[in-house]
Structure formats: C-alpha cells, structure tokens
Amino acid sequence: MSEDSQDQVQTEWRNFYGRRHGKTLRDSQRVYLSEDLATLSLQGVDREENPERLPLDLAEVFGGAREFWLEIGFGGGEHLVHMAASYPEIGIIGAEPFVNGVAMLLGKIRAAGVTNLAIHPGDARDLMDVLPEGSVAKAFLNYPDPWPKRRHHRRRFVTQDHLVPLARVLAPGAEFRIATDIPDYVRQAVQEVPKAGFELVAQGGEPWADWISTRYEQKALREGRVPHYLTFRRR
Ligand SMILES: C[S@@+](CC[C@H](N)C(=O)[O-])C[C@H]1O[C@@H](n2cnc3c(N)ncnc32)[C@H](O)[C@@H]1O
C-alpha cells in the first residue's frame, strides 16, 4: 500500500498506521461481511469485550485441531485459505485490519469451503495480547508493509515491540516465516528477529514447498522486485 494512503488511527492505547478501509465494497462482499464475519471472528480479542485480557481458549474455538497457526496481515487471504485447505487438521488464525481484505478473504472461504479458520479483523498486536503463551506452532508474515522511510522503520513488524509479543505466543521450536521483496526489510529482519528469541534457519529466493503466491508478491513481480523468503525458529 502506498504511504500516502495510510491513515493513522488512534485506538484506545495503540497507534495503527495502516489503512482500515479502501475502495467501495462490492454488494457480494457486504453480504459476506454481514453474514459470515461474526461467526468467523474470535471472541474476546477487543479490549471492550475482554478488558482483563484473559487468554483465549483455542481448543474451544477449533475443536480437535492438532495445533494452531497464525498469519499476520493476510491481505486478500490467498495464503490463509490455501494453508487452511492444505492442512485441515490445523486451526489457523488470521489477523487483518483492512476491511476490504477481510471481505475478500470471506469470499475465498465460501468458495473453498474451509472450516478450520478464525479471523481477527483488526491489529495483530491486540490478538497476540490474548493468545496463550506458547500456543502457536507456526506464524506467517507475508509481504509486511515496508515503511520505506528511515524514520518509519520503527513501524515495521520486525521491531521488538511486535516480535517480543510474537515470541511469547509461539511454542519453543515454532517456525516463523517471512516473505518480502524489500532488501532493507530482509536486513532489519535478520538483525531484529533473533534478538527476540529466534534463530535464522534459512533464507533465499526459493519459496517453501507449500507456498502460494499472494497479491502483493504478484505486484512485486510485475514491478520487477525479487521475493526473498526467511525462516526463523523460536528457541
Ligand atoms: C503489503 S500488505 C500484504 C498483504 C498480504 N500478506 C499479501 O502478501 O498480499 C500488508 C498487510 O498487513 C496488514 N497489517 C499492517 N499492520 C498490521 C497489524 N498490526 N496487524 C495485522 N495486519 C497488519 C495491512 O493491513 C496489509 O493488508
């Protein structure tokens, strides 16, 4: 997303610098939001609903799931739905504050018929607050907002403010995958992620065997940028 189009939204106690709304939703997308979003949304993430920030009971949300995975900033939901369809035994949670992206995801969920997904239609930081410690076995960060200006680098996800809460919710040995097309993002990830309790396992131009290309990856490729894939492991 272009930096000019970013709104700053002051939530009760956190600044969110991304966009929450984009172009007008299609009628079908309004229907998905009104009919499906409440059922698929995790209860107890927002501060009004859960002021004491009690941990969520993921086993109750996903009866019978073998483990739980997390995607941060799922955009249009291509990767999230692909993973849910590929791994029906896993309970997968996606966080995304951009309502147009959430609406796109809901359309894809209907088309794919997957039932092992839950959504937080908001900031991943609010979700991480209430995920139990060590509850997540894999996390995905695909094409995070690049924040190219140096003075904005502290807004990137790969900063300790985001990585320490992520490390808390990941189980020891959990995998954390990052895909990006921004060389300076790779630099910052390699520098910052290990400080939060991860080791770098692999990086390079080859995606994971179960990868599916996302909208932002397609945009990067069209514009001549080169994808880079990093795999970290929680210590
Ligand atoms: C560049 S887009 C990439 C979208 C998608 N992952 C893809 O690869 O096409 C980055 C996304 O991260 C989302 N995002 C930014 N900050 C976030 C946060 N704190 N929690 C959850 N999502 C966030 C944005 O709304 C945006 O949709």
mmCIF file of C-alpha atoms and ligand atoms in Angstrom:
data_model
loop_
_atom_site.group_PDB
_atom_site.id
_atom_site.type_symbol
_atom_site.label_atom_id
_atom_site.label_comp_id
_atom_site.label_asym_id
_atom_site.label_seq_id
_atom_site.Cartn_x
_atom_site.Cartn_y
_atom_site.Cartn_z
ATOM 1 C CA MET A 1 0.000 0.000 0.000
ATOM 2 C CA SER A 2 1.351 3.465 -0.752
ATOM 3 C CA GLU A 3 2.475 5.523 2.133
ATOM 4 C CA ASP A 4 0.272 8.436 1.047
ATOM 5 C CA SER A 5 -2.790 6.302 1.524
ATOM 6 C CA GLN A 6 -2.021 5.344 5.097
ATOM 7 C CA ASP A 7 -4.380 6.674 7.735
ATOM 8 C CA GLN A 8 -3.264 6.937 11.270
ATOM 9 C CA VAL A 9 -5.926 5.565 13.572
ATOM 10 C CA GLN A 10 -5.659 6.238 17.277
ATOM 11 C CA THR A 11 -7.113 3.258 19.056
ATOM 12 C CA GLU A 12 -7.635 3.295 22.791
ATOM 13 C CA TRP A 13 -3.982 2.775 23.548
ATOM 14 C CA ARG A 14 -2.132 1.929 20.327
ATOM 15 C CA ASN A 15 -1.466 3.739 17.088
ATOM 16 C CA PHE A 16 -2.231 1.812 13.942
ATOM 17 C CA TYR A 17 -0.666 3.375 10.864
ATOM 18 C CA GLY A 18 -2.155 1.253 8.077
ATOM 19 C CA ARG A 19 -5.415 1.536 6.145
ATOM 20 C CA ARG A 20 -8.647 0.122 7.553
ATOM 21 C CA HIS A 21 -10.868 0.972 4.561
ATOM 22 C CA GLY A 22 -10.228 1.064 0.825
ATOM 23 C CA LYS A 23 -12.431 1.378 -2.217
ATOM 24 C CA THR A 24 -16.156 0.716 -2.009
ATOM 25 C CA LEU A 25 -17.038 -2.873 -1.279
ATOM 26 C CA ARG A 26 -18.963 -4.914 -3.813
ATOM 27 C CA ASP A 27 -22.510 -5.940 -2.838
ATOM 28 C CA SER A 28 -21.401 -9.568 -2.522
ATOM 29 C CA GLN A 29 -18.618 -8.504 -0.145
ATOM 30 C CA ARG A 30 -21.111 -6.623 2.046
ATOM 31 C CA VAL A 31 -23.152 -9.795 2.244
ATOM 32 C CA TYR A 32 -20.093 -11.835 3.284
ATOM 33 C CA LEU A 33 -19.269 -9.299 5.977
ATOM 34 C CA SER A 34 -22.801 -9.202 7.365
ATOM 35 C CA GLU A 35 -23.431 -12.934 7.156
ATOM 36 C CA ASP A 36 -20.060 -14.568 7.884
ATOM 37 C CA LEU A 37 -17.747 -12.236 9.763
ATOM 38 C CA ALA A 38 -19.316 -12.505 13.227
ATOM 39 C CA THR A 39 -19.260 -16.310 13.151
ATOM 40 C CA LEU A 40 -15.653 -16.471 11.998
ATOM 41 C CA SER A 41 -14.331 -13.733 14.309
ATOM 42 C CA LEU A 42 -12.570 -14.684 17.508
ATOM 43 C CA GLN A 43 -14.436 -13.526 20.596
ATOM 44 C CA GLY A 44 -12.536 -11.881 23.426
ATOM 45 C CA VAL A 45 -9.817 -10.054 21.479
ATOM 46 C CA ASP A 46 -11.089 -6.481 21.680
ATOM 47 C CA ARG A 47 -10.497 -4.588 24.890
ATOM 48 C CA GLU A 48 -14.176 -3.791 25.367
ATOM 49 C CA GLU A 49 -15.043 -7.484 25.227
ATOM 50 C CA ASN A 50 -12.102 -8.626 27.320
ATOM 51 C CA PRO A 51 -10.764 -5.728 29.414
ATOM 52 C CA GLU A 52 -8.833 -8.091 31.687
ATOM 53 C CA ARG A 53 -7.063 -9.565 28.637
ATOM 54 C CA LEU A 54 -7.803 -13.134 29.695
ATOM 55 C CA PRO A 55 -6.213 -15.726 27.389
ATOM 56 C CA LEU A 56 -8.377 -17.262 24.661
ATOM 57 C CA ASP A 57 -9.279 -20.936 24.760
ATOM 58 C CA LEU A 58 -8.119 -22.037 21.294
ATOM 59 C CA ALA A 59 -9.088 -25.678 21.822
ATOM 60 C CA GLU A 60 -12.660 -24.500 22.320
ATOM 61 C CA VAL A 61 -12.505 -22.361 19.151
ATOM 62 C CA PHE A 62 -11.095 -25.174 16.995
ATOM 63 C CA GLY A 63 -12.434 -28.414 18.436
ATOM 64 C CA GLY A 64 -9.991 -31.217 17.669
ATOM 65 C CA ALA A 65 -7.299 -29.179 15.867
ATOM 66 C CA ARG A 66 -3.823 -30.694 16.141
ATOM 67 C CA GLU A 67 -2.125 -27.317 16.518
ATOM 68 C CA PHE A 68 -2.701 -23.608 15.879
ATOM 69 C CA TRP A 69 -1.050 -21.347 13.302
ATOM 70 C CA LEU A 70 -1.149 -17.572 12.879
ATOM 71 C CA GLU A 71 -0.977 -15.329 9.803
ATOM 72 C CA ILE A 72 -0.312 -11.643 10.397
ATOM 73 C CA GLY A 73 -1.701 -9.225 7.783
ATOM 74 C CA PHE A 74 -3.327 -11.758 5.436
ATOM 75 C CA GLY A 75 -4.322 -9.095 2.867
ATOM 76 C CA GLY A 76 -6.743 -10.717 0.391
ATOM 77 C CA GLY A 77 -6.417 -14.085 2.146
ATOM 78 C CA GLU A 78 -4.877 -16.182 -0.668
ATOM 79 C CA HIS A 79 -2.217 -17.725 1.554
ATOM 80 C CA LEU A 80 -4.507 -18.124 4.581
ATOM 81 C CA VAL A 81 -7.163 -20.056 2.657
ATOM 82 C CA HIS A 82 -4.542 -22.097 0.816
ATOM 83 C CA MET A 83 -2.988 -23.148 4.129
ATOM 84 C CA ALA A 84 -6.382 -23.933 5.682
ATOM 85 C CA ALA A 85 -7.301 -26.101 2.686
ATOM 86 C CA SER A 86 -3.887 -27.815 2.640
ATOM 87 C CA TYR A 87 -3.873 -28.532 6.396
ATOM 88 C CA PRO A 88 -7.448 -29.249 7.510
ATOM 89 C CA GLU A 89 -6.220 -30.685 10.822
ATOM 90 C CA ILE A 90 -4.713 -27.309 11.868
ATOM 91 C CA GLY A 91 -6.643 -24.394 13.357
ATOM 92 C CA ILE A 92 -5.451 -21.246 11.572
ATOM 93 C CA ILE A 93 -5.984 -17.680 12.776
ATOM 94 C CA GLY A 94 -5.575 -14.653 10.540
ATOM 95 C CA ALA A 95 -5.344 -11.019 11.642
ATOM 96 C CA GLU A 96 -6.009 -8.175 9.195
ATOM 97 C CA PRO A 97 -7.401 -4.705 9.953
ATOM 98 C CA PHE A 98 -8.101 -3.771 6.288
ATOM 99 C CA VAL A 99 -11.823 -4.430 5.853
ATOM 100 C CA ASN A 100 -11.606 -4.858 2.071
ATOM 101 C CA GLY A 101 -9.041 -7.616 2.616
ATOM 102 C CA VAL A 102 -11.283 -9.281 5.206
ATOM 103 C CA ALA A 103 -14.193 -9.174 2.729
ATOM 104 C CA MET A 104 -12.006 -10.766 0.042
ATOM 105 C CA LEU A 105 -10.979 -13.492 2.463
ATOM 106 C CA LEU A 106 -14.617 -14.227 3.322
ATOM 107 C CA GLY A 107 -15.421 -14.733 -0.364
ATOM 108 C CA LYS A 108 -12.495 -17.147 -0.675
ATOM 109 C CA ILE A 109 -13.563 -19.051 2.447
ATOM 110 C CA ARG A 110 -17.044 -19.551 0.933
ATOM 111 C CA ALA A 111 -15.565 -20.713 -2.356
ATOM 112 C CA ALA A 112 -13.090 -23.120 -0.719
ATOM 113 C CA GLY A 113 -15.488 -24.374 1.973
ATOM 114 C CA VAL A 114 -12.766 -24.449 4.633
ATOM 115 C CA THR A 115 -13.898 -24.593 8.254
ATOM 116 C CA ASN A 116 -10.603 -24.519 10.178
ATOM 117 C CA LEU A 117 -10.094 -20.727 10.080
ATOM 118 C CA ALA A 118 -10.759 -17.945 12.569
ATOM 119 C CA ILE A 119 -10.300 -14.233 11.979
ATOM 120 C CA HIS A 120 -9.329 -11.223 13.997
ATOM 121 C CA PRO A 121 -10.436 -8.317 11.791
ATOM 122 C CA GLY A 122 -8.011 -5.945 13.475
ATOM 123 C CA ASP A 123 -4.484 -5.337 14.693
ATOM 124 C CA ALA A 124 -2.389 -8.480 15.277
ATOM 125 C CA ARG A 125 -0.984 -6.877 18.436
ATOM 126 C CA ASP A 126 -4.418 -6.964 20.104
ATOM 127 C CA LEU A 127 -4.695 -10.633 19.164
ATOM 128 C CA MET A 128 -1.227 -11.513 20.468
ATOM 129 C CA ASP A 129 -2.144 -9.943 23.833
ATOM 130 C CA VAL A 130 -4.748 -12.645 24.405
ATOM 131 C CA LEU A 131 -3.180 -15.690 22.766
ATOM 132 C CA PRO A 132 -1.901 -18.082 25.435
ATOM 133 C CA GLU A 133 1.851 -18.284 25.894
ATOM 134 C CA GLY A 134 3.418 -20.915 23.618
ATOM 135 C CA SER A 135 0.097 -21.692 21.922
ATOM 136 C CA VAL A 136 1.068 -21.133 18.266
ATOM 137 C CA ALA A 137 3.133 -23.668 16.303
ATOM 138 C CA LYS A 138 3.742 -21.639 13.111
ATOM 139 C CA ALA A 139 3.462 -17.983 12.142
ATOM 140 C CA PHE A 140 3.441 -16.278 8.736
ATOM 141 C CA LEU A 141 4.265 -12.687 7.836
ATOM 142 C CA ASN A 142 3.840 -12.256 4.090
ATOM 143 C CA TYR A 143 4.848 -9.003 2.445
ATOM 144 C CA PRO A 144 4.537 -6.848 5.564
ATOM 145 C CA ASP A 145 4.122 -3.108 4.990
ATOM 146 C CA PRO A 146 7.629 -1.946 4.014
ATOM 147 C CA TRP A 147 7.626 1.558 5.559
ATOM 148 C CA PRO A 148 10.487 2.657 3.292
ATOM 149 C CA LYS A 149 11.361 5.945 5.009
ATOM 150 C CA ARG A 150 14.029 5.539 7.619
ATOM 151 C CA ARG A 151 12.090 7.454 10.254
ATOM 152 C CA HIS A 152 9.224 4.969 9.787
ATOM 153 C CA HIS A 153 11.293 1.799 10.179
ATOM 154 C CA ARG A 154 10.155 1.524 13.780
ATOM 155 C CA ARG A 155 6.610 0.957 12.492
ATOM 156 C CA ARG A 156 7.707 -2.239 10.747
ATOM 157 C CA PHE A 157 6.549 -5.544 12.171
ATOM 158 C CA VAL A 158 10.161 -6.665 12.588
ATOM 159 C CA THR A 159 10.722 -4.469 15.634
ATOM 160 C CA GLN A 160 10.927 -5.624 19.227
ATOM 161 C CA ASP A 161 7.503 -4.105 20.021
ATOM 162 C CA HIS A 162 5.945 -6.686 17.698
ATOM 163 C CA LEU A 163 8.481 -9.511 17.861
ATOM 164 C CA VAL A 164 8.585 -9.920 21.637
ATOM 165 C CA PRO A 165 4.786 -10.474 21.851
ATOM 166 C CA LEU A 166 5.046 -12.855 18.890
ATOM 167 C CA ALA A 167 7.840 -14.804 20.575
ATOM 168 C CA ARG A 168 5.707 -15.113 23.710
ATOM 169 C CA VAL A 169 2.806 -16.757 21.878
ATOM 170 C CA LEU A 170 4.973 -19.114 19.817
ATOM 171 C CA ALA A 171 5.836 -22.545 21.159
ATOM 172 C CA PRO A 172 9.528 -23.467 21.533
ATOM 173 C CA GLY A 173 10.654 -24.772 18.112
ATOM 174 C CA ALA A 174 7.807 -22.983 16.280
ATOM 175 C CA GLU A 175 8.538 -21.778 12.766
ATOM 176 C CA PHE A 176 8.219 -18.111 11.816
ATOM 177 C CA ARG A 177 8.196 -17.402 8.074
ATOM 178 C CA ILE A 178 8.655 -14.009 6.456
ATOM 179 C CA ALA A 179 8.282 -13.237 2.739
ATOM 180 C CA THR A 180 9.313 -9.810 1.491
ATOM 181 C CA ASP A 181 10.514 -8.079 -1.659
ATOM 182 C CA ILE A 182 12.324 -5.282 0.179
ATOM 183 C CA PRO A 183 16.080 -5.801 0.715
ATOM 184 C CA ASP A 184 16.146 -3.392 3.648
ATOM 185 C CA TYR A 185 13.327 -5.363 5.283
ATOM 186 C CA VAL A 186 15.471 -8.502 4.992
ATOM 187 C CA ARG A 187 18.320 -6.613 6.635
ATOM 188 C CA GLN A 188 16.162 -5.490 9.537
ATOM 189 C CA ALA A 189 14.554 -8.933 9.946
ATOM 190 C CA VAL A 190 17.927 -10.690 10.099
ATOM 191 C CA GLN A 191 19.078 -8.150 12.668
ATOM 192 C CA GLU A 192 15.967 -7.896 14.855
ATOM 193 C CA VAL A 193 14.166 -11.257 14.810
ATOM 194 C CA PRO A 194 16.990 -13.225 16.532
ATOM 195 C CA LYS A 195 17.107 -10.631 19.349
ATOM 196 C CA ALA A 196 13.525 -11.621 20.239
ATOM 197 C CA GLY A 197 14.439 -15.286 20.765
ATOM 198 C CA PHE A 198 14.580 -16.796 17.276
ATOM 199 C CA GLU A 199 17.297 -18.399 15.193
ATOM 200 C CA LEU A 200 17.556 -17.893 11.446
ATOM 201 C CA VAL A 201 17.179 -21.295 9.802
ATOM 202 C CA ALA A 202 17.121 -20.434 6.092
ATOM 203 C CA GLN A 203 16.790 -17.541 3.679
ATOM 204 C CA GLY A 204 16.916 -17.057 -0.075
ATOM 205 C CA GLY A 205 14.926 -16.885 -3.271
ATOM 206 C CA GLU A 206 13.273 -20.313 -3.093
ATOM 207 C CA PRO A 207 9.821 -20.344 -1.500
ATOM 208 C CA TRP A 208 8.598 -23.026 0.881
ATOM 209 C CA ALA A 209 7.218 -26.203 -0.730
ATOM 210 C CA ASP A 210 3.672 -25.305 0.390
ATOM 211 C CA TRP A 211 3.861 -21.623 -0.603
ATOM 212 C CA ILE A 212 1.231 -19.910 -2.707
ATOM 213 C CA SER A 213 1.979 -16.549 -4.240
ATOM 214 C CA THR A 214 -0.002 -13.650 -2.767
ATOM 215 C CA ARG A 215 -1.420 -10.472 -4.310
ATOM 216 C CA TYR A 216 1.489 -8.416 -3.035
ATOM 217 C CA GLU A 217 4.007 -10.911 -4.332
ATOM 218 C CA GLN A 218 2.361 -10.741 -7.755
ATOM 219 C CA LYS A 219 2.531 -6.947 -7.625
ATOM 220 C CA ALA A 220 6.214 -7.099 -6.644
ATOM 221 C CA LEU A 221 6.995 -9.462 -9.531
ATOM 222 C CA ARG A 222 5.135 -7.232 -12.024
ATOM 223 C CA GLU A 223 7.171 -4.273 -10.803
ATOM 224 C CA GLY A 224 10.470 -6.166 -11.110
ATOM 225 C CA ARG A 225 11.210 -6.750 -7.419
ATOM 226 C CA VAL A 226 12.611 -10.048 -6.211
ATOM 227 C CA PRO A 227 10.936 -12.148 -3.497
ATOM 228 C CA HIS A 228 13.004 -13.235 -0.534
ATOM 229 C CA TYR A 229 11.906 -15.901 1.952
ATOM 230 C CA LEU A 230 13.192 -16.194 5.520
ATOM 231 C CA THR A 231 12.571 -18.994 8.006
ATOM 232 C CA PHE A 232 13.205 -18.496 11.716
ATOM 233 C CA ARG A 233 12.737 -20.930 14.571
ATOM 234 C CA ARG A 234 11.626 -19.943 18.068
ATOM 235 C CA ARG A 235 14.315 -21.029 20.518
HETATM 236 C C1 LIG B 1 1.604 -5.172 1.943
HETATM 237 S S1 LIG B 1 0.156 -5.902 2.569
HETATM 238 C C2 LIG B 1 0.406 -7.663 2.234
HETATM 239 C C3 LIG B 1 -0.851 -8.443 2.265
HETATM 240 C C4 LIG B 1 -0.713 -9.974 2.031
HETATM 241 N N1 LIG B 1 0.002 -10.622 3.112
HETATM 242 C C5 LIG B 1 -0.058 -10.271 0.701
HETATM 243 O O1 LIG B 1 1.066 -10.789 0.702
HETATM 244 O O2 LIG B 1 -0.680 -9.975 -0.343
HETATM 245 C C6 LIG B 1 0.439 -5.826 4.330
HETATM 246 C C7 LIG B 1 -0.824 -6.099 5.133
HETATM 247 O O3 LIG B 1 -0.502 -6.113 6.528
HETATM 248 C C8 LIG B 1 -1.613 -5.557 7.211
HETATM 249 N N2 LIG B 1 -1.149 -5.084 8.537
HETATM 250 C C9 LIG B 1 -0.400 -3.992 8.805
HETATM 251 N N3 LIG B 1 -0.214 -3.855 10.127
HETATM 252 C C10 LIG B 1 -0.877 -4.896 10.709
HETATM 253 C C11 LIG B 1 -1.080 -5.287 12.058
HETATM 254 N N4 LIG B 1 -0.588 -4.582 13.081
HETATM 255 N N5 LIG B 1 -1.808 -6.400 12.292
HETATM 256 C C12 LIG B 1 -2.326 -7.120 11.264
HETATM 257 N N6 LIG B 1 -2.167 -6.787 9.963
HETATM 258 C C13 LIG B 1 -1.456 -5.684 9.697
HETATM 259 C C14 LIG B 1 -2.071 -4.432 6.307
HETATM 260 O O4 LIG B 1 -3.408 -4.036 6.570
HETATM 261 C C15 LIG B 1 -1.904 -5.060 4.920
HETATM 262 O O5 LIG B 1 -3.077 -5.683 4.469
#
